[in-house]
Amino acid sequence: RLVPEDITTLLSMTQPLKLRGYQPWEVFCDAVANMVNNPLLPPDGKGVMVALRPVPGIRVEQALTLCRPNRVGDIVSMSDNRLMLFLSFCRVNDLDTALNHIFPLPTGDIFSNRMVWFEDNQIAVELVQMRTLSPEKVSKPLPATAQNNAQAKKIINAEHDGTSWRRIPEPYRLLSDATEQSS
Ligand code: C2E
Ligand code: C2E
């Protein structure tokens, strides 16, 4: 039987679900660890972790500015020249759908290589590896990234319809109010 302290502990383990977007490396690793170790969540169904290596000519910091998670629980960080995403409750078969929602360009244009983990054990093993990364190898986001994350919807005036990106038309009046009043 659960006593109140256990409930508090279990509830606190669901906190990472409240994160969204870019997280410093340590925070990212802790959040993913809390998810995979949470016995309240379905076994091997916590989500998908994916590592994306940018094509030559695109720095990982630049790729991060294109990464705009919408769903609370979708988090991203940067390691040694790779973007690391954790998409909570995303199924592995839906990974491309989710990535299409998150990036405004086809991911094949931005990234040359991807690695995917979705079982608890795989993620736990990779986490051990991730935590050995020395701090000087961890990239820092460009100053604009935090702002971009907050304003992503306003900066790109387009929406994804499931297959491709379409601009959202904006109505324009050819005559300004001033012109109308003077005529
Ligand atoms: P949220 O999960 O944090 O998602 C925020 C926004 O990300 C959504 O805003 C939507 O624009 C986008 N998004 C997230 N997941 C998906 C997805 O699987 N497919 C698509 N096409 N878009 C996605 P939206 O639609 O205004 O929803 C606001 C909030 O309402 C969501 O926040 C979530 O908490 C809840 N919600 C809406 N629809 C559903 C649903 O079908 N299932 C669940 N569990 N929650 C939903
Ligand atoms: P799912 O989470 O089971 O969602 C199934 C469908 O419910 C979605 O199909 C979408 O039509 C609707 N839906 C779910 N949540 C939301 C929401 O917050 N807002 C709106 N407007 N609709 C919602 P869809 O978009 O084809 O996605 C299929 C699957 O792909 C999702 O299954 C999920 O596993 C994954 N996925 C898609 N987008 C995201 C995302 O932004 N983040 C994550 N973590 N997974 C996503």
Coordinates of C-alpha atoms and ligand atoms in Angstrom, one line a residue:
R1 CA 0.0 0.0 0.0
L2 CA 1.3 3.5 -0.9
V3 CA 2.0 5.9 2.0
P4 CA 1.9 9.7 1.3
E5 CA 5.7 10.0 0.9
D6 CA 5.6 7.4 -1.9
I7 CA 2.9 9.3 -3.7
T8 CA 4.9 12.5 -3.4
T9 CA 8.0 10.7 -4.9
L10 CA 6.0 9.2 -7.7
L11 CA 4.3 12.4 -8.5
S12 CA 7.6 14.3 -8.5
M13 CA 8.9 11.8 -11.1
T14 CA 6.2 13.0 -13.5
Q15 CA 7.6 16.6 -13.4
P16 CA 9.8 16.2 -16.5
L17 CA 6.6 15.9 -18.5
K18 CA 6.1 19.6 -17.8
L19 CA 9.3 20.6 -19.6
R20 CA 9.4 21.6 -23.3
G21 CA 12.0 22.7 -25.8
Y22 CA 15.7 23.3 -25.1
Q23 CA 17.2 22.0 -21.8
P24 CA 20.8 22.1 -20.7
W25 CA 22.5 18.7 -21.0
E26 CA 22.3 17.8 -17.3
V27 CA 18.6 18.7 -17.1
F28 CA 17.9 16.8 -20.3
C29 CA 19.6 13.6 -19.0
D30 CA 17.9 13.9 -15.6
A31 CA 14.5 14.4 -17.2
V32 CA 14.9 11.3 -19.5
A33 CA 16.2 9.2 -16.6
N34 CA 13.1 10.2 -14.5
M35 CA 10.8 9.2 -17.3
V36 CA 12.4 5.8 -18.0
N37 CA 12.6 5.0 -14.3
N38 CA 9.0 6.0 -13.6
P39 CA 7.0 2.9 -12.8
L40 CA 3.7 4.7 -13.4
L41 CA 4.5 5.0 -17.1
P42 CA 4.0 2.1 -19.6
P43 CA 7.0 -0.2 -20.0
D44 CA 8.9 0.6 -23.2
G45 CA 6.3 3.2 -24.0
K46 CA 7.7 6.3 -22.4
G47 CA 8.7 7.9 -25.7
V48 CA 11.4 8.0 -28.3
M49 CA 14.9 9.4 -27.9
V50 CA 16.6 10.4 -31.2
A51 CA 20.0 11.7 -31.9
L52 CA 20.4 13.8 -35.1
R53 CA 23.7 14.8 -36.7
P54 CA 23.5 17.9 -38.9
V55 CA 24.7 17.7 -42.5
P56 CA 28.1 19.2 -43.1
G57 CA 27.9 23.0 -43.2
I58 CA 25.2 23.2 -40.5
R59 CA 26.4 23.5 -36.9
V60 CA 24.4 21.8 -34.2
E61 CA 23.6 25.2 -32.6
Q62 CA 22.1 26.3 -35.9
A63 CA 20.1 23.1 -36.2
L64 CA 18.7 23.8 -32.7
T65 CA 17.2 27.1 -33.9
L66 CA 15.1 25.0 -36.3
C67 CA 13.9 22.7 -33.6
R68 CA 10.5 23.8 -32.3
P69 CA 8.8 21.3 -30.1
N70 CA 5.1 22.1 -29.5
R71 CA 4.1 19.3 -27.2
V72 CA 4.8 19.7 -23.5
G73 CA 7.1 16.8 -22.7
D74 CA 9.1 17.1 -25.9
I75 CA 12.6 18.2 -25.0
V76 CA 15.9 18.8 -26.8
S77 CA 19.5 19.3 -25.9
M78 CA 22.9 19.3 -27.7
S79 CA 25.8 17.0 -27.2
D80 CA 29.0 16.6 -29.2
N81 CA 27.7 17.9 -32.5
R82 CA 24.3 16.1 -32.2
L83 CA 20.8 17.2 -31.3
M84 CA 19.3 14.9 -28.8
L85 CA 15.5 14.9 -28.6
F86 CA 13.2 13.1 -26.3
L87 CA 9.6 12.9 -27.6
S88 CA 7.4 11.8 -24.7
F89 CA 4.8 9.1 -25.5
C90 CA 5.6 9.3 -29.2
R91 CA 5.6 5.8 -30.7
V92 CA 8.6 4.8 -32.8
N93 CA 6.4 4.4 -35.9
D94 CA 5.2 7.9 -35.5
L95 CA 8.7 9.4 -35.2
D96 CA 8.6 11.0 -38.7
T97 CA 5.2 12.5 -38.1
A98 CA 6.4 14.1 -34.9
L99 CA 9.7 15.3 -36.4
N100 CA 7.6 16.9 -39.3
H101 CA 5.7 18.8 -36.6
I102 CA 8.8 19.9 -34.9
F103 CA 11.1 21.0 -37.8
P104 CA 10.0 23.6 -40.5
L105 CA 12.1 21.8 -43.1
P106 CA 12.4 18.1 -44.1
T107 CA 14.8 16.6 -41.5
G108 CA 16.6 14.9 -44.4
D109 CA 17.7 18.4 -45.5
I110 CA 19.1 19.3 -42.1
F111 CA 20.5 16.0 -40.7
S112 CA 22.6 13.3 -42.3
N113 CA 22.4 10.7 -39.6
R114 CA 19.9 9.6 -36.9
M115 CA 20.0 7.1 -34.1
V116 CA 16.8 6.1 -32.3
W117 CA 16.2 4.5 -28.8
F118 CA 12.7 3.6 -27.6
E119 CA 12.9 0.7 -25.1
D120 CA 13.6 1.4 -21.5
N121 CA 16.8 -0.6 -21.4
Q122 CA 18.2 0.9 -24.6
I123 CA 17.5 4.4 -23.3
A124 CA 19.0 3.6 -19.9
V125 CA 22.2 2.2 -21.5
E126 CA 22.5 5.3 -23.7
L127 CA 22.0 7.6 -20.7
V128 CA 25.0 6.1 -19.0
Q129 CA 27.0 6.9 -22.1
M130 CA 25.5 10.4 -22.3
R131 CA 26.4 11.3 -18.8
T132 CA 30.1 10.6 -19.5
L133 CA 30.2 13.5 -21.9
S134 CA 32.7 16.1 -20.6
P135 CA 31.2 19.6 -20.1
E136 CA 33.5 21.3 -22.6
K137 CA 32.1 19.1 -25.4
V138 CA 28.5 20.2 -24.7
S139 CA 27.5 23.0 -27.1
K140 CA 25.7 26.1 -25.9
P141 CA 22.7 27.4 -27.7
L142 CA 22.9 30.6 -29.8
P143 CA 21.4 33.6 -28.0
A144 CA 18.4 33.7 -30.4
T145 CA 17.3 30.1 -29.6
A146 CA 15.4 30.7 -26.4
Q147 CA 13.6 33.6 -27.9
N148 CA 12.8 31.5 -31.1
N149 CA 11.4 28.7 -29.0
A150 CA 9.0 31.1 -27.3
Q151 CA 8.0 32.9 -30.5
A152 CA 8.3 30.0 -33.0
K153 CA 4.7 30.2 -34.1
K154 CA 4.9 33.9 -34.8
I155 CA 8.3 33.7 -36.6
I156 CA 7.2 31.1 -39.1
N157 CA 3.9 31.9 -40.6
A158 CA 3.2 28.4 -41.9
E159 CA 1.5 25.2 -40.7
H160 CA 2.1 21.6 -41.3
D161 CA -0.9 19.7 -42.7
G162 CA 0.6 16.2 -42.1
T163 CA 2.4 16.0 -45.4
S164 CA 4.0 19.4 -46.1
W165 CA 4.3 22.9 -44.9
R166 CA 1.9 25.6 -46.2
R167 CA 2.1 29.3 -45.6
I168 CA -0.9 30.8 -43.8
P169 CA -2.3 33.5 -46.0
E170 CA -2.6 37.0 -44.4
P171 CA -5.4 39.3 -45.6
Y172 CA -4.0 42.6 -47.0
R173 CA -6.0 45.8 -47.8
L174 CA -4.8 47.6 -50.9
L175 CA -6.0 51.0 -49.6
S176 CA -5.0 52.2 -46.2
D177 CA -7.6 53.6 -43.8
A178 CA -6.1 57.1 -44.3
T179 CA -6.6 56.9 -48.1
E180 CA -10.2 55.7 -47.6
Q181 CA -11.0 58.6 -45.3
S182 CA -9.6 61.3 -47.5
S183 CA -11.5 60.0 -50.6
Ligands
C2E1 P1 0.4 19.8 -25.8 O1 0.4 18.3 -25.8 O2 1.5 20.4 -25.1 O3 0.5 20.2 -27.4 C1 0.7 21.6 -27.7 C2 0.5 21.7 -29.2 O4 1.4 20.9 -30.0 C3 -0.9 21.3 -29.7 O5 -1.8 22.4 -29.5 C4 -0.7 21.0 -31.2 O6 -0.6 22.2 -31.9 C5 0.7 20.4 -31.1 N1 0.7 18.9 -31.0 C6 1.1 18.2 -30.0 N2 0.9 16.9 -30.2 C7 0.5 16.8 -31.4 C8 0.1 15.6 -32.3 O7 0.2 14.5 -31.9 N3 -0.3 15.9 -33.5 C9 -0.5 17.2 -33.9 N4 -1.0 17.4 -35.2 N5 -0.2 18.3 -33.2 C10 0.3 18.1 -32.0 P2 -3.4 22.1 -29.4 O8 -3.9 21.2 -30.4 O9 -4.1 23.4 -29.2 O10 -3.6 21.3 -28.0 C11 -3.4 22.0 -26.7 C12 -3.3 21.0 -25.6 O11 -4.5 20.2 -25.5 C13 -2.2 19.9 -25.8 O12 -1.0 20.4 -25.3 C14 -2.7 18.8 -25.0 O13 -2.5 19.0 -23.6 C15 -4.2 18.8 -25.2 N6 -4.7 18.0 -26.3 C16 -5.2 18.4 -27.5 N7 -5.5 17.4 -28.3 C17 -5.2 16.2 -27.5 C18 -5.2 14.8 -27.8 O14 -5.7 14.4 -28.9 N8 -4.8 14.0 -26.9 C19 -4.3 14.5 -25.7 N9 -3.8 13.6 -24.8 N10 -4.2 15.8 -25.4 C20 -4.6 16.7 -26.3
C2E2 P1 -1.0 10.2 -30.6 O1 -0.4 11.0 -29.5 O2 -1.7 9.0 -30.2 O3 -2.0 11.2 -31.4 C1 -2.9 10.7 -32.4 C2 -3.6 11.8 -33.1 O4 -4.4 12.6 -32.2 C3 -2.6 12.7 -33.8 O5 -2.2 12.3 -35.1 C4 -3.4 14.0 -33.9 O6 -4.3 13.9 -34.9 C5 -4.3 13.9 -32.6 N1 -3.6 14.7 -31.5 C6 -2.9 14.2 -30.4 N2 -2.5 15.2 -29.6 C7 -2.9 16.3 -30.2 C8 -2.8 17.7 -29.8 O7 -2.2 18.1 -28.8 N3 -3.3 18.6 -30.7 C9 -4.0 18.2 -31.8 N4 -4.5 19.2 -32.6 N5 -4.1 17.0 -32.2 C10 -3.6 16.0 -31.4 P2 -0.9 12.8 -35.7 O8 -0.7 14.3 -35.6 O9 -0.8 12.2 -37.1 O10 0.3 12.1 -34.8 C11 0.4 10.7 -34.8 C12 1.3 10.3 -33.7 O11 2.6 10.9 -33.9 C13 0.9 10.8 -32.3 O12 0.0 9.8 -31.7 C14 2.2 10.8 -31.5 O13 2.6 9.5 -31.2 C15 3.2 11.3 -32.6 N6 3.4 12.7 -32.6 C16 2.9 13.6 -33.5 N7 3.3 14.8 -33.2 C17 4.0 14.8 -32.1 C18 4.7 15.7 -31.3 O14 4.7 17.0 -31.5 N8 5.3 15.2 -30.2 C19 5.3 13.9 -29.8 N9 5.9 13.5 -28.7 N10 4.7 13.0 -30.6 C20 4.0 13.4 -31.7

